[in-house]
Short mmCIF file of C-alpha atoms in Angstrom, two decimals:
data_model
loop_
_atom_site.label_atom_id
_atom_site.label_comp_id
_atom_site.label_asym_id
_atom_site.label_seq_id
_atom_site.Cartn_x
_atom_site.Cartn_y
_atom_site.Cartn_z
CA UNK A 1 -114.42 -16.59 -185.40
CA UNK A 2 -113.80 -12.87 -184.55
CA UNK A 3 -115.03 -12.49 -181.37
CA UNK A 4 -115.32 -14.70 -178.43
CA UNK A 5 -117.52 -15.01 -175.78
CA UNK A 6 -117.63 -17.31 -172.03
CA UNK A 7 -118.93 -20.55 -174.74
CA UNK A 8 -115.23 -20.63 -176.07
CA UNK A 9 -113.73 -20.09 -171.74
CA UNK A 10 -112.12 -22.92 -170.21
CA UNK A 11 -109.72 -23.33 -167.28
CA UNK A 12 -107.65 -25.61 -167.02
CA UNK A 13 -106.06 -26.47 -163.19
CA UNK A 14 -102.77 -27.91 -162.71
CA UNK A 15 -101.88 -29.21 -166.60
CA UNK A 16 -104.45 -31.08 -166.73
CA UNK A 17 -105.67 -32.14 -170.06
CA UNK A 18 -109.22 -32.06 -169.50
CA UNK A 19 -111.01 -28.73 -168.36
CA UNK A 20 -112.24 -27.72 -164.64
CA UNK A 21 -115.66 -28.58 -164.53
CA UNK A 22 -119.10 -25.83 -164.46
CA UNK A 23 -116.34 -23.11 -164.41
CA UNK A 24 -118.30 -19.89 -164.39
CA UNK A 25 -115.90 -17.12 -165.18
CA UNK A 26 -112.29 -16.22 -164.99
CA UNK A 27 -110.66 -13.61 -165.38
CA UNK A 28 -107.18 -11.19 -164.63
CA UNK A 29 -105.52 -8.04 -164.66
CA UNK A 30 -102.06 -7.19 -165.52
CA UNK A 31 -100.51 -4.60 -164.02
CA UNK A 32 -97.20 -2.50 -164.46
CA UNK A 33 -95.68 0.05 -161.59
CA UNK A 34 -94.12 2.94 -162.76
CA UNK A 35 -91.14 4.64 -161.21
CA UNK A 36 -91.65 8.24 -161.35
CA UNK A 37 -88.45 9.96 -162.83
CA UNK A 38 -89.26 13.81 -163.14
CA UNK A 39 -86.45 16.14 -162.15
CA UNK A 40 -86.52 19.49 -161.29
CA UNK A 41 -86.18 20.90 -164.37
CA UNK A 42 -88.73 19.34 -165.83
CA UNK A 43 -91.94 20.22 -167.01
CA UNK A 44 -93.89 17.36 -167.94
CA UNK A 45 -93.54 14.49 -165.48
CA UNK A 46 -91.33 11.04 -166.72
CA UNK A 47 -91.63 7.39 -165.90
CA UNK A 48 -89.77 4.19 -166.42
CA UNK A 49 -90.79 0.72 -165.59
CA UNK A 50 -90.54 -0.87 -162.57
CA UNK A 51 -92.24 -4.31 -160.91
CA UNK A 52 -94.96 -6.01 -162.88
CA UNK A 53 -97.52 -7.88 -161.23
CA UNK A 54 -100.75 -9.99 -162.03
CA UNK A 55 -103.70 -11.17 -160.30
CA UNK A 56 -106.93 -12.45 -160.98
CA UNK A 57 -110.10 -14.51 -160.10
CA UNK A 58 -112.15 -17.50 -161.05
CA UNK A 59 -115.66 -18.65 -160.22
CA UNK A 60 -116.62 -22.19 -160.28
CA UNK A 61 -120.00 -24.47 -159.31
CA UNK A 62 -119.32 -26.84 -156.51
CA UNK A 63 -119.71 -29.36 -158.56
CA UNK A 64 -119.29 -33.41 -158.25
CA UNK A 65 -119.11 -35.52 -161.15
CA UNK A 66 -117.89 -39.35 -162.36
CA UNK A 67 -114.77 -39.76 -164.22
CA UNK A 68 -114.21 -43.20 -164.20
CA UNK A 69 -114.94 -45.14 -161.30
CA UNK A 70 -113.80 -41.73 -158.99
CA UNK A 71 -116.03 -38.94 -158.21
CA UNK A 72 -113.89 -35.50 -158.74
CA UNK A 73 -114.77 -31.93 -157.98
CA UNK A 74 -112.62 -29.17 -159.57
CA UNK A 75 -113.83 -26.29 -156.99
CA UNK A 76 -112.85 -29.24 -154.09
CA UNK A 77 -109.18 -29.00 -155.46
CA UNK A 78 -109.19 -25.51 -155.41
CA UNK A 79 -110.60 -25.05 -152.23
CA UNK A 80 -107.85 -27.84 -151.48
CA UNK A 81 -105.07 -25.54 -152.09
CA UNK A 82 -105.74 -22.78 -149.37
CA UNK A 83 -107.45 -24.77 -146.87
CA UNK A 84 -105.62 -27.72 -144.90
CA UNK A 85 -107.04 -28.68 -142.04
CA UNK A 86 -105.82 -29.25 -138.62
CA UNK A 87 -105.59 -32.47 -135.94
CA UNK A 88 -107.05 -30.65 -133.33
CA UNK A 89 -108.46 -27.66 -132.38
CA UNK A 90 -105.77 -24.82 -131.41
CA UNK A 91 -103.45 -26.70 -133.69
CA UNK A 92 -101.46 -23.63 -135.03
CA UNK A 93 -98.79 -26.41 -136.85
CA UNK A 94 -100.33 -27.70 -140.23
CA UNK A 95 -99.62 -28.14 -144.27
CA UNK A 96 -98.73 -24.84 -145.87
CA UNK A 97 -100.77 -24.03 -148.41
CA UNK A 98 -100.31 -25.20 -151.99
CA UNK A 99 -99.46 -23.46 -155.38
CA UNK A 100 -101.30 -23.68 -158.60
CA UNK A 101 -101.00 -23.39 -161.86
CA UNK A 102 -104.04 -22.35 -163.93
CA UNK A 103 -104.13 -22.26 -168.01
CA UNK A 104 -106.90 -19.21 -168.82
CA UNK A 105 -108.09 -20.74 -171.70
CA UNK A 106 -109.91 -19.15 -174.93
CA UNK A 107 -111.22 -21.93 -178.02
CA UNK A 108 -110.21 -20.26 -180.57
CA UNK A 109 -111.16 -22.91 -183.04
CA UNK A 110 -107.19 -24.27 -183.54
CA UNK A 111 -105.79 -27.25 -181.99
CA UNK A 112 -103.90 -25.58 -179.46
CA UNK A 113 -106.34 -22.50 -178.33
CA UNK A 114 -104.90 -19.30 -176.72
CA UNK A 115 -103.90 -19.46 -173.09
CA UNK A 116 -102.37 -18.13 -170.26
CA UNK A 117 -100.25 -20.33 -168.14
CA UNK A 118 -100.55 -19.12 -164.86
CA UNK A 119 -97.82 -20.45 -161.63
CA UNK A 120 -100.33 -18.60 -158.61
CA UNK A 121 -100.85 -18.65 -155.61
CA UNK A 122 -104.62 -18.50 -154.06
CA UNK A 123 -105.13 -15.77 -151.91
CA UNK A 124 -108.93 -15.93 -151.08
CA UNK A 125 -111.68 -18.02 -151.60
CA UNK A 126 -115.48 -17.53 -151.08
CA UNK A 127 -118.22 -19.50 -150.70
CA UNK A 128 -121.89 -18.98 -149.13
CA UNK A 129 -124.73 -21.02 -149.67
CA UNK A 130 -128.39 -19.46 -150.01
CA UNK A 131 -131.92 -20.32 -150.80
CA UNK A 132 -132.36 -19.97 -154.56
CA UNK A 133 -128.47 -20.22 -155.68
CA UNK A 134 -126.03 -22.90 -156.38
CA UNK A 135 -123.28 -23.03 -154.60
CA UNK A 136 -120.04 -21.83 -156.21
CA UNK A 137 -116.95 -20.67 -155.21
CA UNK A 138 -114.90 -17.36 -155.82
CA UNK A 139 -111.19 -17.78 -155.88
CA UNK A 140 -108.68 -14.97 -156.21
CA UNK A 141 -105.41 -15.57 -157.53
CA UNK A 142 -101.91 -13.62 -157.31
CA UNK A 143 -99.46 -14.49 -160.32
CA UNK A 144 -95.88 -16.00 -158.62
CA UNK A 145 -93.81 -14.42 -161.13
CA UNK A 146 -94.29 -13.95 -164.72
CA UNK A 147 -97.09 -16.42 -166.86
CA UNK A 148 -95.03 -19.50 -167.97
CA UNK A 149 -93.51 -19.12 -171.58
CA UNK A 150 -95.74 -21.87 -173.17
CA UNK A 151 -98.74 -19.27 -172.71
CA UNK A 152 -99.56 -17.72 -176.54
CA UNK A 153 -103.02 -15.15 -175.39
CA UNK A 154 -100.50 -12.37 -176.30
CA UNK A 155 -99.29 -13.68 -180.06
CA UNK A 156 -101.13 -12.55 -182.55
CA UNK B 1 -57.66 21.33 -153.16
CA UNK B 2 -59.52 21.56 -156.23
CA UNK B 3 -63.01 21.89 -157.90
CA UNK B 4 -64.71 18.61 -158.77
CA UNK B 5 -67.59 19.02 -160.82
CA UNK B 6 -71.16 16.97 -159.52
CA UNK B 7 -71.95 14.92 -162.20
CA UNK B 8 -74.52 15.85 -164.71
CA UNK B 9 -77.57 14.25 -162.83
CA UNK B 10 -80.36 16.55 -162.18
CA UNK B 11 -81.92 15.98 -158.15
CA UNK B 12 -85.87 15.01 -157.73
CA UNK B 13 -85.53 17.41 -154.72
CA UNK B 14 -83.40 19.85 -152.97
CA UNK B 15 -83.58 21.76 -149.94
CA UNK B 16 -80.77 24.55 -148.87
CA UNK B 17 -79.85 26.53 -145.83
CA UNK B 18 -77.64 29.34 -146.29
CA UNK B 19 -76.09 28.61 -143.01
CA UNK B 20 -75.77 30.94 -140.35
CA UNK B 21 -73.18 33.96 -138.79
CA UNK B 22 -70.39 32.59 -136.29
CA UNK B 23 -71.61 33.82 -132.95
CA UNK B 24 -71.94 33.04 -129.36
CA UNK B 25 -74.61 34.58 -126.90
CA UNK B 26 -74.20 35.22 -123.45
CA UNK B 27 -77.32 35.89 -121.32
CA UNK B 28 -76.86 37.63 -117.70
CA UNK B 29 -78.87 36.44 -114.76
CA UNK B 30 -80.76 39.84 -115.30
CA UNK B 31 -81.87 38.47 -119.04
CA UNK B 32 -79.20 40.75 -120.34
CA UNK B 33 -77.84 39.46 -123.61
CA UNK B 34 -74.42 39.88 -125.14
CA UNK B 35 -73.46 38.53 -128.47
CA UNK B 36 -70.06 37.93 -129.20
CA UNK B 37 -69.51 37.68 -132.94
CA UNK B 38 -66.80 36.16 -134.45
CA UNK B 39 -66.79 36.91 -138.17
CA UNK B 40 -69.21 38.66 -140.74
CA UNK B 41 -69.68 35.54 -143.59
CA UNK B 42 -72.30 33.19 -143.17
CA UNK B 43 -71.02 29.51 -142.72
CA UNK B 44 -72.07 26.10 -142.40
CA UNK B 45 -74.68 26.30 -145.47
CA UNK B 46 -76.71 23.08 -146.02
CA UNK B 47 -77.86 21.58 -149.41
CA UNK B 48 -79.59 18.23 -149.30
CA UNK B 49 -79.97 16.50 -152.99
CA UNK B 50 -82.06 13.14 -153.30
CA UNK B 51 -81.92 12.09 -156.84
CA UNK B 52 -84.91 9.11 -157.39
CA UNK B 53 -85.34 6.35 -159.52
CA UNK B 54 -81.77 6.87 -161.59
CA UNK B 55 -79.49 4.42 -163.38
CA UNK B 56 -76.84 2.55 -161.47
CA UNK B 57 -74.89 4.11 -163.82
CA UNK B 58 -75.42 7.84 -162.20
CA UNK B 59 -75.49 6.36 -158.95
CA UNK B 60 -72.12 5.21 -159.63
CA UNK B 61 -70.96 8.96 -161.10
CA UNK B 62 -72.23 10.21 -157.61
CA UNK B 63 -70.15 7.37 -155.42
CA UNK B 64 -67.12 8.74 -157.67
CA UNK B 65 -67.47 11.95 -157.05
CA UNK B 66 -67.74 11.61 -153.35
CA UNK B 67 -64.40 9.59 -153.42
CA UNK B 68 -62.53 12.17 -155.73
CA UNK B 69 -64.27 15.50 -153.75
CA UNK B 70 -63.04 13.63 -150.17
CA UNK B 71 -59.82 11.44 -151.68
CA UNK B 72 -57.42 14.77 -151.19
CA UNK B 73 -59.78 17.36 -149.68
CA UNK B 74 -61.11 19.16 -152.80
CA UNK B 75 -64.46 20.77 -152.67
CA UNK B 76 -67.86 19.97 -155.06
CA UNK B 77 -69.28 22.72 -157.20
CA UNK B 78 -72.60 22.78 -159.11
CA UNK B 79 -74.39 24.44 -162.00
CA UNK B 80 -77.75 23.73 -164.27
CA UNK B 81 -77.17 20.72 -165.35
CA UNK B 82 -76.99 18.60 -162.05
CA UNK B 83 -77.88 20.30 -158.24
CA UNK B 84 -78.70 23.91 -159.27
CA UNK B 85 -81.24 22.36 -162.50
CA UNK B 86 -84.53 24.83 -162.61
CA UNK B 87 -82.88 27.11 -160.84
CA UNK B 88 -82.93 30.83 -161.71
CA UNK B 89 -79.56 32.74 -161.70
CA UNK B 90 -80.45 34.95 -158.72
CA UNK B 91 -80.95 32.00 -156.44
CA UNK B 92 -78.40 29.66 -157.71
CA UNK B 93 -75.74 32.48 -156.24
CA UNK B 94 -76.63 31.48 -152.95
CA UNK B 95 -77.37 27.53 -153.61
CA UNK B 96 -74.10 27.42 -155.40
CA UNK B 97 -72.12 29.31 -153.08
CA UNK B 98 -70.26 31.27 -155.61
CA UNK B 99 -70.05 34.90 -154.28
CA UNK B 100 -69.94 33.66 -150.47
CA UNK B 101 -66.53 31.99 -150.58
CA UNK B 102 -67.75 28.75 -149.39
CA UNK B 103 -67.19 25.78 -150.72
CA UNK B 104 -69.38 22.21 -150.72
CA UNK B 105 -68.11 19.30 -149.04
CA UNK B 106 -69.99 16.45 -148.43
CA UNK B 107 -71.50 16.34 -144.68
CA UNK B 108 -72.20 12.52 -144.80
CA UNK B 109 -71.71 9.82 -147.62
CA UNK B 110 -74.20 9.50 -150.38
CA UNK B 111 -76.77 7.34 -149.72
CA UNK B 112 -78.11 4.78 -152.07
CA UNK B 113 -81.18 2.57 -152.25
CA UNK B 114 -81.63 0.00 -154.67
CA UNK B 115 -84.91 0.09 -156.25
CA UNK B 116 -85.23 -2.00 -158.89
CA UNK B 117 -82.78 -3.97 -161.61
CA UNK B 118 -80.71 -1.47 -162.83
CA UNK B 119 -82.40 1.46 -160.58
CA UNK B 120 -81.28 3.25 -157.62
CA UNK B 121 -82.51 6.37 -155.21
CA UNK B 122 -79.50 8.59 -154.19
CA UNK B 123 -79.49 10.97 -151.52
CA UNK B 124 -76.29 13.24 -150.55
CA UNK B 125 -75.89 15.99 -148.34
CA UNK B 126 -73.57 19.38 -148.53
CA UNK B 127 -72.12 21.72 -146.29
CA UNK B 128 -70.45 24.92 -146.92
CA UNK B 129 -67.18 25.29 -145.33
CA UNK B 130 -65.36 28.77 -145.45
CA UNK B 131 -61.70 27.22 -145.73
CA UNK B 132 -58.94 29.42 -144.04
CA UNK B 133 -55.85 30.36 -145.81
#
């Protein structure tokens, strides 16, 4: 299978083993700084390296459904993450949010798939409800560091 | 007293002032002015070097070289290959202070700002001193 396509997408939230549910899209960027090193002499302008970062965003369906005897909602756990609530109002003292770490997941047709392990934390989340749409969430992500070494997207 | 050579890093920027004639003016109630001048060479020349994003490795050269240039009051010099780099030869006369009889000393410790593993931004500042005899 040369190409792949959202069929083969799955996301995967906190090692689970089984997928988020109605997951509509993921997706990330990867992103290197550069340090400019041009020096007077120069002509052409020079770079090195410097401070990689990632980021990225995921849609999912607000979704309930049965596993076993509990009712579970993969955008509720998200949503979980960045939102804690408070005892009263004007209550400024409450649970910091949590991490999270999301596999990017492509079928590939093996038994392991290609992935991205993810350790991020969520940095927005958007929801409105409207006549005529279901109601899903948008969640944007910032990468804590560099994607876990069990992730293989990049191996060929 | 002796010449220590900057290391061979070339700058990101540099600014100079040549520095300006020893003098002292006097102004009369009447707005008369009288200028008293107390030498004919230019002195007190400025040259201001920031060197960005180099190895820790240069910075370090430039950290030696202020230690050895200030350790037993010797004096810096510069040519192509470090300060004076894309410099013509007309100019680097005066930004190298070699027909003025001046010589560089540093006016302040180098500077240095880590900027990444490995990576640092160096700035160091000169001033042209006309040493007696």
């Amino acid at each position: 299978m040369p190409f792949y396509a959202g069929q083969q997408g799955k996301l995967f939230i906190d090692g689970s083993t089984t997928p988020a549910a109605k997951v509509v899209s993921w997706s990330f960027t990867s992103t290197a700084n550069v340090l400019d090193t041009t020096t007077l002499s120069d002509t052409d302008r020079t770079l090195i390296y410097g401070v990689r970062s990632m980021s990225g965003s995921c849609r999912l369906y607000y979704y309930n459904y049965a596993e076993g005897a509990a009712v579970k909602n993969d955008c509720a756990s998200l949503l979980n993450k960045i939102i804690k609530t408070g005892s009263t109002a004007g209550d400024g003292e409450n649970a910091a949010s949590d991490p999270v770490t999301l596999r990017l997941y492509v079928d590939d047709g093996t038994s392991t798939g290609k992935f991205l392990d993810l350790p991020a934390l969520l940095t927005n989340v958007s929801m409105s409800m409207s006549v005529g749409e279901v109601l899903a969430a948008d969640v944007s992500f910032e990468v804590n560091g560099a994607p876990l070494s069990s992730s293989n997207l990049t191996n060929s | 007293m002796s010449a220590i050579a900057f290391p061979a890093v070339k700058p990101t920027s540099r600014s100079y002032s040549p520095g300006n004639f020893p003098q002292t003016a006097f102004k009369a109630q009447n707005g008369a002015q009288t200028i008293v001048r107390f030498g004919n060479r230019r002195v007190d020349s400025t040259l201001q070097l920031s060197f960005s994003n180099i190895s820790d490795s240069q910075a370090a050269l430039i950290l030696q070289h202020y230690e050895q240039v200030n350790g037993d009051w010797n004096y810096a010099t510069f040519g192509v290959d470090n300060a004076l780099a894309g410099n013509g030869f007309e100019i680097n006369i005066y930004m190298g202070e070699t027909a003025s009889g001046l010589r560089w000393r540093y006016s302040s410790p180098p500077s240095v700002e880590s900027v990444y593993p490995g990576v640092s931004s160096v700035s160091c500042a000169f001033v042209g001193v006309l040493d007696g005899n």
